[in-house]
JSON list of C-alpha atoms in Angstrom, two decimals:
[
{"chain": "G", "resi": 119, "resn": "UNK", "atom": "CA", "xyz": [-12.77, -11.15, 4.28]},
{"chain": "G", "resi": 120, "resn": "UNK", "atom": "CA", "xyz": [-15.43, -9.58, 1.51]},
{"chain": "G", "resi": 121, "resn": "UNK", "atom": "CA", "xyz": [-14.92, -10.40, -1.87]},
{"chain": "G", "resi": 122, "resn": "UNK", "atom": "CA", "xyz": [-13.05, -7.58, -4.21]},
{"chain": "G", "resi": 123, "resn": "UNK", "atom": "CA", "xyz": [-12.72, -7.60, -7.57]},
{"chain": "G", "resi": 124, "resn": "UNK", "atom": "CA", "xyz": [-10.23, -6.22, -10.17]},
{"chain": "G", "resi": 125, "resn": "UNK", "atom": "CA", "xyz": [-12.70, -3.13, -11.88]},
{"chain": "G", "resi": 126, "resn": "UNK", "atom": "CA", "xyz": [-13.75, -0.06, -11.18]},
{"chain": "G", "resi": 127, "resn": "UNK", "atom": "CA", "xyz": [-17.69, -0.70, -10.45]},
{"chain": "G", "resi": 128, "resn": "UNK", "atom": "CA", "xyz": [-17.78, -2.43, -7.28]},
{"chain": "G", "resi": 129, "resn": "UNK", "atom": "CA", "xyz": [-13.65, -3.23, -7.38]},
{"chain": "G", "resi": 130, "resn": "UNK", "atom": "CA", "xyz": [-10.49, -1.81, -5.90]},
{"chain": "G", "resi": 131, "resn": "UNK", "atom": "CA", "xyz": [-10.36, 1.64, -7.84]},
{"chain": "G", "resi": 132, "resn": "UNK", "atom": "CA", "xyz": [-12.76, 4.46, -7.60]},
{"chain": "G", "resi": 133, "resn": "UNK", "atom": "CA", "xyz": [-14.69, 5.56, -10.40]},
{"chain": "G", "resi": 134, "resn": "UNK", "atom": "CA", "xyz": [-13.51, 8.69, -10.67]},
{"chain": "G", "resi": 135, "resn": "UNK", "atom": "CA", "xyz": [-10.16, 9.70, -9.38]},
{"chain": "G", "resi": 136, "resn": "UNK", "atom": "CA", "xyz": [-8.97, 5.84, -10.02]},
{"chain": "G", "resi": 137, "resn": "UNK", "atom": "CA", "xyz": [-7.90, 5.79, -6.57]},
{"chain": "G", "resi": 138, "resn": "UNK", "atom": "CA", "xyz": [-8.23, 2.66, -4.37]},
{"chain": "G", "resi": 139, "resn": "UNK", "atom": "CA", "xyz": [-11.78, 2.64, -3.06]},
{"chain": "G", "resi": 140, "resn": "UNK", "atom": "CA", "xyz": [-12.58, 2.63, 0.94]},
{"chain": "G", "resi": 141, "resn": "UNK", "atom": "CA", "xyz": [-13.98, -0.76, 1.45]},
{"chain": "G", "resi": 142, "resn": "UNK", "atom": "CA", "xyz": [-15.72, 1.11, 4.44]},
{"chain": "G", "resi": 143, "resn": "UNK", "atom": "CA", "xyz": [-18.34, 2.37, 1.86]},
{"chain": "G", "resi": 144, "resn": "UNK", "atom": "CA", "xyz": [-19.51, -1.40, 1.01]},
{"chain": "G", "resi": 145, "resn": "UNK", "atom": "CA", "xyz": [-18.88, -3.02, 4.27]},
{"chain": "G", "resi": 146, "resn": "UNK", "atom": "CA", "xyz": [-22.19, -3.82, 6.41]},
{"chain": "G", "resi": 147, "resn": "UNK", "atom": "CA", "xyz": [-23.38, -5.61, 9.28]},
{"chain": "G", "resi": 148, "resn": "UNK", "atom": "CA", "xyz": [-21.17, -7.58, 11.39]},
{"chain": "G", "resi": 149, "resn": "UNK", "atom": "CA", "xyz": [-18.44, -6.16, 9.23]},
{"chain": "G", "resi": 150, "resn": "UNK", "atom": "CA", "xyz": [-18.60, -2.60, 9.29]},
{"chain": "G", "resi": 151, "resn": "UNK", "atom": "CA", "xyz": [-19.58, -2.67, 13.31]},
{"chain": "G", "resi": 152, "resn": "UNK", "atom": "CA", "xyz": [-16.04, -5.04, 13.18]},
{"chain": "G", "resi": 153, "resn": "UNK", "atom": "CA", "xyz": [-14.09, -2.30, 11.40]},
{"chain": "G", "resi": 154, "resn": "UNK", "atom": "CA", "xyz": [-15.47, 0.71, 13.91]},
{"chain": "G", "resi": 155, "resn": "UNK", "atom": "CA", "xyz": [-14.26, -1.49, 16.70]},
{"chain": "G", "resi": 156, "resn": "UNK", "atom": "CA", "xyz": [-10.41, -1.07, 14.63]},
{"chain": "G", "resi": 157, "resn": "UNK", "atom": "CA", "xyz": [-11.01, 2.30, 14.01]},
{"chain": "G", "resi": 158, "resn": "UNK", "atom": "CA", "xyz": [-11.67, 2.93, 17.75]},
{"chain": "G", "resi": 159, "resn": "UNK", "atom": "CA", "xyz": [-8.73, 1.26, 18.98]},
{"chain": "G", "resi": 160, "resn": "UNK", "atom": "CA", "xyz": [-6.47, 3.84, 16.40]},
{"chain": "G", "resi": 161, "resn": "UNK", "atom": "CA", "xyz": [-7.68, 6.17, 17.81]},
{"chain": "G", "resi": 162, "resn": "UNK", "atom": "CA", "xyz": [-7.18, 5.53, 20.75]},
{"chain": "G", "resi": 163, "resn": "UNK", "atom": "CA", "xyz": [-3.60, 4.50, 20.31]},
{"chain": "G", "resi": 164, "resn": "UNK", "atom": "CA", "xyz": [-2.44, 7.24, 17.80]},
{"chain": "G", "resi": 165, "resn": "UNK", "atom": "CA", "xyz": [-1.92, 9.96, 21.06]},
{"chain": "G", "resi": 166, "resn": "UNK", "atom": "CA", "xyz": [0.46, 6.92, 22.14]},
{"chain": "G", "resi": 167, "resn": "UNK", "atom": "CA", "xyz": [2.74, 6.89, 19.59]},
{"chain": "G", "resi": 168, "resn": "UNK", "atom": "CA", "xyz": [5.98, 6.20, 21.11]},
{"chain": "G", "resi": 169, "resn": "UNK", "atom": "CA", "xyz": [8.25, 7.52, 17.40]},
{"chain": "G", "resi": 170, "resn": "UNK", "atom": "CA", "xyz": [7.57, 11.11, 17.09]},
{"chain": "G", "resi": 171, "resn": "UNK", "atom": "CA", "xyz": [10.12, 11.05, 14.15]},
{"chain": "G", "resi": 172, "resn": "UNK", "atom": "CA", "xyz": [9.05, 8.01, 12.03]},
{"chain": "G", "resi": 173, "resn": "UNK", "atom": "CA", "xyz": [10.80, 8.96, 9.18]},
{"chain": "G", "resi": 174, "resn": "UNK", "atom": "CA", "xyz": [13.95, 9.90, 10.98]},
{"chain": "G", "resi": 175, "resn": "UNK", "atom": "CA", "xyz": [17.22, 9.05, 8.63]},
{"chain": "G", "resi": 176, "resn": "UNK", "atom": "CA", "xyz": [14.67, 7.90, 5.91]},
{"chain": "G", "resi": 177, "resn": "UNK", "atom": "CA", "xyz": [17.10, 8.21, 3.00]},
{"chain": "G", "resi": 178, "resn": "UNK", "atom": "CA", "xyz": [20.54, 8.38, 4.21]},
{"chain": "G", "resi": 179, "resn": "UNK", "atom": "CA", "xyz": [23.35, 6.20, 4.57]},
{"chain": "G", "resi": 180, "resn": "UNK", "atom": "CA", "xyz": [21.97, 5.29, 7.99]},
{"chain": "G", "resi": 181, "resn": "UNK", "atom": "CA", "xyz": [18.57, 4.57, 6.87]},
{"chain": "G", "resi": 182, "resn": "UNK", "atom": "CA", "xyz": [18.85, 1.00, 7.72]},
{"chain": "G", "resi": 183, "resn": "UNK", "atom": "CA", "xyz": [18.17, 2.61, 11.77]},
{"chain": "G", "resi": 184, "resn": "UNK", "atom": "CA", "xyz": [15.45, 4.02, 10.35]},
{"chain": "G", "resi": 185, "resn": "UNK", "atom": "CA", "xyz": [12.16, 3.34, 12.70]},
{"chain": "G", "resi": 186, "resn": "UNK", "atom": "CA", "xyz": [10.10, 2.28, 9.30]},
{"chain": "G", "resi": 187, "resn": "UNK", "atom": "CA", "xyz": [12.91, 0.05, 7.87]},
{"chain": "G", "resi": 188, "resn": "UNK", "atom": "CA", "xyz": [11.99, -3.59, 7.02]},
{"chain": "G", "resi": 189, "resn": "UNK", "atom": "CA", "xyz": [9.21, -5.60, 6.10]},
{"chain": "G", "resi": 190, "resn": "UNK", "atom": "CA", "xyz": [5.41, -5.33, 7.05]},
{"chain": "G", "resi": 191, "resn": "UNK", "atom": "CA", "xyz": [2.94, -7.51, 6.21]},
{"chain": "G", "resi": 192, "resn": "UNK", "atom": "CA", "xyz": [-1.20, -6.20, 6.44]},
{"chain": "G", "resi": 193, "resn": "UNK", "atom": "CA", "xyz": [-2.91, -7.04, 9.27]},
{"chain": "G", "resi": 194, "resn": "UNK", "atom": "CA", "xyz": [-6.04, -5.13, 8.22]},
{"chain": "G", "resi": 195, "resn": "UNK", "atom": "CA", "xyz": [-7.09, -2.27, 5.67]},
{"chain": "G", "resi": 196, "resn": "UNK", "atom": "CA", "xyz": [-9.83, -0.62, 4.46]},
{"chain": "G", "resi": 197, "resn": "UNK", "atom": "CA", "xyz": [-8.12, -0.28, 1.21]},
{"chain": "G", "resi": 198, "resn": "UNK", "atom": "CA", "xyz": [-9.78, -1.99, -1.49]},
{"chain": "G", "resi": 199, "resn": "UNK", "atom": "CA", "xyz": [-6.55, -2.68, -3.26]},
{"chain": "G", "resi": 200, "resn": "UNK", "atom": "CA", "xyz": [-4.58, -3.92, -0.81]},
{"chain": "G", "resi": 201, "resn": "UNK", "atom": "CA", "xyz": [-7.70, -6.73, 0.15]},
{"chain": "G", "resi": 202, "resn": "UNK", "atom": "CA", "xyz": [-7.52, -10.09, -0.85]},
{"chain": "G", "resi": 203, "resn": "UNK", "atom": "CA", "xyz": [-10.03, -13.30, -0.38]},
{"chain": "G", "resi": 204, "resn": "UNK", "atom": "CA", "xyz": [-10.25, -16.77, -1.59]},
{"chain": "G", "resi": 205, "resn": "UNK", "atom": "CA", "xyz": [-13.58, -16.08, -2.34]},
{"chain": "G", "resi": 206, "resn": "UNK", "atom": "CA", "xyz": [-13.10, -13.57, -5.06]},
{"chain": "G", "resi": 207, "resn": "UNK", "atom": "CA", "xyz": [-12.22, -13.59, -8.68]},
{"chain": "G", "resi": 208, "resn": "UNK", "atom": "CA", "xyz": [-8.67, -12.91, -8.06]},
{"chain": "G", "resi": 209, "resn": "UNK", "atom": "CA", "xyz": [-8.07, -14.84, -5.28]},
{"chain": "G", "resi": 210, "resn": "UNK", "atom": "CA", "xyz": [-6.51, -15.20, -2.29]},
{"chain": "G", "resi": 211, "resn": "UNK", "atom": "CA", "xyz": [-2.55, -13.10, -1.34]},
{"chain": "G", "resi": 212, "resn": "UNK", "atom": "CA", "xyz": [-0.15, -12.40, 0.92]},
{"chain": "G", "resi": 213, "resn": "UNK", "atom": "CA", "xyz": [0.15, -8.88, 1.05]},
{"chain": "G", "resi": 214, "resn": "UNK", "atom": "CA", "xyz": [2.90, -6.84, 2.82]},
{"chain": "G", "resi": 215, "resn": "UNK", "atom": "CA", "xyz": [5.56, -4.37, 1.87]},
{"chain": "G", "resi": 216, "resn": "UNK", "atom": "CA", "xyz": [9.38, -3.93, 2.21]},
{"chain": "G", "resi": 217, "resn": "UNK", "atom": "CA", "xyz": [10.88, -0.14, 3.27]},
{"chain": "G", "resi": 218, "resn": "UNK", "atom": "CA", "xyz": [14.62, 0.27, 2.11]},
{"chain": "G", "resi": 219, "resn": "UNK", "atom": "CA", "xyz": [15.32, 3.17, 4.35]},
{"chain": "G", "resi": 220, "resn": "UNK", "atom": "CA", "xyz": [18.83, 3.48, 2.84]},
{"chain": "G", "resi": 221, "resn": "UNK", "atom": "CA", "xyz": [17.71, 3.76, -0.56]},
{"chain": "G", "resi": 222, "resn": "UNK", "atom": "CA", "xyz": [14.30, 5.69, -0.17]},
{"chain": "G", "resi": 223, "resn": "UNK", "atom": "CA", "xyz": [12.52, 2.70, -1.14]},
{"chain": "G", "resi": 224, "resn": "UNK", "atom": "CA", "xyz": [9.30, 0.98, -0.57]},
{"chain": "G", "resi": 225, "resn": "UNK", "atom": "CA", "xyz": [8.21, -2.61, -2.43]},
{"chain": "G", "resi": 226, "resn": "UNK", "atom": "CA", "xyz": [4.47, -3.78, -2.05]},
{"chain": "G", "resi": 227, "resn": "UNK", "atom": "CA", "xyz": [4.33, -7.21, -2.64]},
{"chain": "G", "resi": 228, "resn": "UNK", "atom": "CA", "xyz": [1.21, -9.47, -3.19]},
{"chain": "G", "resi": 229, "resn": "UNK", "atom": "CA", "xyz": [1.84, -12.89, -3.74]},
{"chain": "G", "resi": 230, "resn": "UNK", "atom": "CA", "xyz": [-1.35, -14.92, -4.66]},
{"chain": "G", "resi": 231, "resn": "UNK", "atom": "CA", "xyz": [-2.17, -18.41, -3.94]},
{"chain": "G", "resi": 232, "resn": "UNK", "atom": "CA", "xyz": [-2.08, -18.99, -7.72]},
{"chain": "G", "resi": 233, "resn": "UNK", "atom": "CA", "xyz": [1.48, -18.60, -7.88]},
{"chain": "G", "resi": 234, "resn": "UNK", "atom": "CA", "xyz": [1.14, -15.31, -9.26]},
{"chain": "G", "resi": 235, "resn": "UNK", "atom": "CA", "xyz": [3.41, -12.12, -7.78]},
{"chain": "G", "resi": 236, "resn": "UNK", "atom": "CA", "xyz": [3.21, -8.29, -7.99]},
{"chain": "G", "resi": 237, "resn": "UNK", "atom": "CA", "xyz": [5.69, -6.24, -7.05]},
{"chain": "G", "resi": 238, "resn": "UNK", "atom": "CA", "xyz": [5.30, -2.44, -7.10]},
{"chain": "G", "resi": 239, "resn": "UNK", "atom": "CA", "xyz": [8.24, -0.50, -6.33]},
{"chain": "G", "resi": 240, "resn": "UNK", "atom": "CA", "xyz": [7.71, 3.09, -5.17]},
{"chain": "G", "resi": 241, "resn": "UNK", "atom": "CA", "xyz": [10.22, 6.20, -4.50]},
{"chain": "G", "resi": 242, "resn": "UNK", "atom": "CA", "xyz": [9.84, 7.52, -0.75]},
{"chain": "G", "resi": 243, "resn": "UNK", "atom": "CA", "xyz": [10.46, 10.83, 0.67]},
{"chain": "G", "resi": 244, "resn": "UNK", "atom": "CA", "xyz": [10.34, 11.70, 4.14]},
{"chain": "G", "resi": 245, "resn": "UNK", "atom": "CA", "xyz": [7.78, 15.16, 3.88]},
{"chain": "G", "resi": 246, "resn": "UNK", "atom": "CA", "xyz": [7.90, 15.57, 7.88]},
{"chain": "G", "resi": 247, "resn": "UNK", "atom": "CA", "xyz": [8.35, 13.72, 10.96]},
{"chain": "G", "resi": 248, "resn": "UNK", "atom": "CA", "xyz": [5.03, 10.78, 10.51]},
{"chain": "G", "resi": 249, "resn": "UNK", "atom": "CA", "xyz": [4.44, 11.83, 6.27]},
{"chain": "G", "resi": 250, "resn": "UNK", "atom": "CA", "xyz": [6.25, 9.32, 3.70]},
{"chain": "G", "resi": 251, "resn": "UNK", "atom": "CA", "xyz": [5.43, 11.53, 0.18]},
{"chain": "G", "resi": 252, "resn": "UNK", "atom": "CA", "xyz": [5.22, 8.19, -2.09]},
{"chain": "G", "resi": 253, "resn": "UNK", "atom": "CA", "xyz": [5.85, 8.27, -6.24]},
{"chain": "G", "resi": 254, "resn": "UNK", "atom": "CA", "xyz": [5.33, 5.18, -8.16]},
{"chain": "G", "resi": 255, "resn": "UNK", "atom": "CA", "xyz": [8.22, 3.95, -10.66]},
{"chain": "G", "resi": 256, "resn": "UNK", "atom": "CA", "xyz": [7.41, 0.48, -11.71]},
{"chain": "G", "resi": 257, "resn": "UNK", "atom": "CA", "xyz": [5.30, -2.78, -11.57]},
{"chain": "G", "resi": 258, "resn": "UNK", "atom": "CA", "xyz": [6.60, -6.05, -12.34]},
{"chain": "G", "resi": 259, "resn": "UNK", "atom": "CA", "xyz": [4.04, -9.07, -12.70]},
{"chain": "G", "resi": 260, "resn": "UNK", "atom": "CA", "xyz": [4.90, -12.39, -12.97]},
{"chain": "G", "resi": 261, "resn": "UNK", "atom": "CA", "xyz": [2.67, -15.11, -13.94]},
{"chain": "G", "resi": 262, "resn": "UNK", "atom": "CA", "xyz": [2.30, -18.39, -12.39]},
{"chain": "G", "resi": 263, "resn": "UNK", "atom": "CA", "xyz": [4.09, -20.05, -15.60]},
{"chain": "G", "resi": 264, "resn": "UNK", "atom": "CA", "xyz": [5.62, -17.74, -18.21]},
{"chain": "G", "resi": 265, "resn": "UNK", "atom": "CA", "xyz": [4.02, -16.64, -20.99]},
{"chain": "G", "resi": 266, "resn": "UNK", "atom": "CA", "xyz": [4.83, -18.41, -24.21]},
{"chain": "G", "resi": 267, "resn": "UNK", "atom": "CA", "xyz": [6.88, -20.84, -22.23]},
{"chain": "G", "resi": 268, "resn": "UNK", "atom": "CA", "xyz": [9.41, -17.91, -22.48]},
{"chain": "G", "resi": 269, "resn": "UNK", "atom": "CA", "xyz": [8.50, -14.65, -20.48]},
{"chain": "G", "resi": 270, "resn": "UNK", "atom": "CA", "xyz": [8.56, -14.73, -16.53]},
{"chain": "G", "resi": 271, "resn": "UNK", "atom": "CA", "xyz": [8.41, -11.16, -15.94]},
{"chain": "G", "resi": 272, "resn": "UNK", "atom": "CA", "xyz": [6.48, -8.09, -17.23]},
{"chain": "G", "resi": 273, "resn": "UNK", "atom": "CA", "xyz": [7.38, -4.91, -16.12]},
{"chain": "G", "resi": 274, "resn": "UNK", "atom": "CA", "xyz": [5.15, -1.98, -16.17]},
{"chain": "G", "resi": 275, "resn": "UNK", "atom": "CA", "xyz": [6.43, 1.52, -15.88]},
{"chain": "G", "resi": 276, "resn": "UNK", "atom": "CA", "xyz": [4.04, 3.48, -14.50]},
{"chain": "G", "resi": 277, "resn": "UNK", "atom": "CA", "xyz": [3.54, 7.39, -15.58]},
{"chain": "G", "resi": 278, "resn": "UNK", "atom": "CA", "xyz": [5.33, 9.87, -13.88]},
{"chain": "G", "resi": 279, "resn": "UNK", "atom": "CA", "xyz": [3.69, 13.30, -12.67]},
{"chain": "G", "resi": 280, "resn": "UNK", "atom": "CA", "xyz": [4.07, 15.04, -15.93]},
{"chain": "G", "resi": 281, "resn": "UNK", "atom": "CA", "xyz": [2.75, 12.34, -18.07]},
{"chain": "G", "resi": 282, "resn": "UNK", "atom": "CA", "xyz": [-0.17, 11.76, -15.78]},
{"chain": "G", "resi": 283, "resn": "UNK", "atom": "CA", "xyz": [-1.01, 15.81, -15.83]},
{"chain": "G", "resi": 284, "resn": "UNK", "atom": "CA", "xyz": [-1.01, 15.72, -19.78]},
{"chain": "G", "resi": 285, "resn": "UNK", "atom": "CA", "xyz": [-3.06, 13.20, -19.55]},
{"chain": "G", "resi": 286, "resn": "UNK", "atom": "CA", "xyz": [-5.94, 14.31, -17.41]},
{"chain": "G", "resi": 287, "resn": "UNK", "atom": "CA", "xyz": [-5.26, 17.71, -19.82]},
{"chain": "G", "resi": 288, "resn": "UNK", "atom": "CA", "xyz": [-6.55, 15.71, -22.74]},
{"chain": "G", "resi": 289, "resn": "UNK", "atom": "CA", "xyz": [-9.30, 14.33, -20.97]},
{"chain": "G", "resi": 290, "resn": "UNK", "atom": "CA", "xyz": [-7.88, 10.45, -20.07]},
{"chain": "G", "resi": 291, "resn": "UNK", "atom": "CA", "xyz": [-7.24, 11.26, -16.34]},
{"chain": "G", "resi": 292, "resn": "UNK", "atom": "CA", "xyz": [-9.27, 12.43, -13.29]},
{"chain": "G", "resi": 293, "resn": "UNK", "atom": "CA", "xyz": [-10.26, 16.06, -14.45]},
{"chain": "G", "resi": 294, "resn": "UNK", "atom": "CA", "xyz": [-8.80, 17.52, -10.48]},
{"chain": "G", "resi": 295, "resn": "UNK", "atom": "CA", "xyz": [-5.15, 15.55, -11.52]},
{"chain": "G", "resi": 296, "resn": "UNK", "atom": "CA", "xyz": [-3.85, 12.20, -9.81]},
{"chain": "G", "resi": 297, "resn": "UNK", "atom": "CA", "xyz": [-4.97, 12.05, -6.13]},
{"chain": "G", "resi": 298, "resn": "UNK", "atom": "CA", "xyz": [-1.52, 12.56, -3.77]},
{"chain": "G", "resi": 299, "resn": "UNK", "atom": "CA", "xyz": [0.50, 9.79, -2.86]},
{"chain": "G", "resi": 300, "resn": "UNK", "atom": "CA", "xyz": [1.77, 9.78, 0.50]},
{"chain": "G", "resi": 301, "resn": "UNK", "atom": "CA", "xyz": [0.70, 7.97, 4.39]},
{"chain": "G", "resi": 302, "resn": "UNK", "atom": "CA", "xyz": [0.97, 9.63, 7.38]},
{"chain": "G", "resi": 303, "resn": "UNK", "atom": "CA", "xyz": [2.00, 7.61, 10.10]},
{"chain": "G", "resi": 304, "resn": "UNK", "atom": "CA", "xyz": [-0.29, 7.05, 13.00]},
{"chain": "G", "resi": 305, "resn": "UNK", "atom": "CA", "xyz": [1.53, 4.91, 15.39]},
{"chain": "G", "resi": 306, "resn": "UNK", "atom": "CA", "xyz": [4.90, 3.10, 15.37]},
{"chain": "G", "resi": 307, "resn": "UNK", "atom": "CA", "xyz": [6.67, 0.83, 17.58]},
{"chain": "G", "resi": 308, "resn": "UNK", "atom": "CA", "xyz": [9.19, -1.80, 16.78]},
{"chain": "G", "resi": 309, "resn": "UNK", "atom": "CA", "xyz": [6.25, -4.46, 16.03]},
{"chain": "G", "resi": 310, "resn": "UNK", "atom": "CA", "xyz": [3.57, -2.76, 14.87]},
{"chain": "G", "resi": 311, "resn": "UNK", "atom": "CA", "xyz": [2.52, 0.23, 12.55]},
{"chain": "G", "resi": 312, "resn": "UNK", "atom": "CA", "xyz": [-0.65, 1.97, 11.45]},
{"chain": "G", "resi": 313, "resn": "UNK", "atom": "CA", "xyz": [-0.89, 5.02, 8.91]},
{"chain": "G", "resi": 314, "resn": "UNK", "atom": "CA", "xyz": [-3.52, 6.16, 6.89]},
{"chain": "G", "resi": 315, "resn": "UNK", "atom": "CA", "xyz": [-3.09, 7.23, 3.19]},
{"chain": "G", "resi": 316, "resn": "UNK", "atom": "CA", "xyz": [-3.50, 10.91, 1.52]},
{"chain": "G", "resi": 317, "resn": "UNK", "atom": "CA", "xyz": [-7.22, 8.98, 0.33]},
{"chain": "G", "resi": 318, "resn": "UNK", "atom": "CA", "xyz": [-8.24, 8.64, 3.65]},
{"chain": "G", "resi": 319, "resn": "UNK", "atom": "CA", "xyz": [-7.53, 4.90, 3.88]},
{"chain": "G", "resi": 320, "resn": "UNK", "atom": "CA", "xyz": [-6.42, 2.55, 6.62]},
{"chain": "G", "resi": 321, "resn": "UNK", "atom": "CA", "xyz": [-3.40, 0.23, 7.28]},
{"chain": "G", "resi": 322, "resn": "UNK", "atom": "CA", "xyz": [-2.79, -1.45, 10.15]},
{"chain": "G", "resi": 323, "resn": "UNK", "atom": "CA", "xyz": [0.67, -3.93, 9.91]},
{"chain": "G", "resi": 324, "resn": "UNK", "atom": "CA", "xyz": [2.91, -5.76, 12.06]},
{"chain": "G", "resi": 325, "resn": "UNK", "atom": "CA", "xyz": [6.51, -6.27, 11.52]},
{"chain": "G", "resi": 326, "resn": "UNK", "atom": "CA", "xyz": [7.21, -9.58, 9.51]},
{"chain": "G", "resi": 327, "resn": "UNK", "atom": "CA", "xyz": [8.95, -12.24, 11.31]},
{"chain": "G", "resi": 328, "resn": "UNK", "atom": "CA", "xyz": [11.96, -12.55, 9.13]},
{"chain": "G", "resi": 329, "resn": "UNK", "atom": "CA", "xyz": [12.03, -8.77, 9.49]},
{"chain": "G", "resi": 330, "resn": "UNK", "atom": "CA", "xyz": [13.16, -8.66, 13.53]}
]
């Protein structure tokens, strides 16, 4: 895995429009030829995806049937974000993320080899057929010990769309507005999916074991 750090110069956000950065644009060698190789085989399997209708029921009462219910854990990403190695400052995670079709739903979870845990908790919206429109609510954080001997669990809202455009208005945002949150999905079978963020960025994931 390369090494990513928490930061904006050479970390998981970029610079400008605090999205996560493409790892694609510091991966060399061995590496990048490795991640065309990926990026062939999507291609080549995104014209065979057998679930036209991903998002199908996405949000009902029979969202549990939904084709993108249940838990996926990464496989591989060029998400900057979503990368974790022993060798960096941050360390080493489990990374995957839980869809609640019946409640509109998705969880990201990163659990670090600290002890640590993140949990972001997003609101999902079925846009079309393969596009999950995605809106951030909250992030909760717990430490490997709590703080003060007391606190387990921080929880961080996160700013919704009107708070985030009055703040690029006065100048403490991306000047074009927050970059749009959503994943189209590339190719989806009962074990494995791939989709690829409004940001350009790739996710490939299989279906988690206690998930089946």
């Amino acid at each position: 895995k390369t090494s990513v750090d928490f930061g904006v110069k050479g970390g998981e956000l970029d610079k400008k429009s605090r999205a996560p950065a493409d790892l694609r644009q510091v991966w060399t060698g061995r590496v990048r030829e490795a991640a065309r190789a990926v990026e062939s085989a999507i291609d080549t399997l995104a014209p065979l995806n057998p679930t036209p209708d991903a998002t199908k029921l996405l949000g009902t009462v029979e969202g549990d049937l939904c084709p993108l219910h249940g838990a996926w854990r990464n496989v591989w990403t060029t998400a900057a974000d979503a990368s974790f190695s022993p060798n960096s400052t941050r360390g080493d995670a489990n990374v995957y993320n839980v869809v609640d079709g019946t409640r509109s739903r998705i969880t990201n979870h990163i659990d670090f080899a600290s002890g640590a845990q993140f949990r972001v908790l997003l609101r999902a919206t079925a846009l079309s057929p393969l596009r999950v429109g995605l809106r951030f609510r909250f992030v909760k954080v717990s430490p490997p010990r709590p703080i003060l001997g007391l606190l387990r669990t921080i929880v961080i809202p996160v700013p919704g769309p009107f708070l985030t455009r009055v703040l690029s208005l006065l100048g403490r945002g991306p000047k074009e507005g927050p970059p749009p949150a959503y994943f189209d999905v590339l190719y989806l079978d009962d074990e494995l999916r791939v989709h690829v963020t409004g940001q350009g960025n790739l996710f490939v994931q299989r279906r988690a074991p206690w998930s089946r």
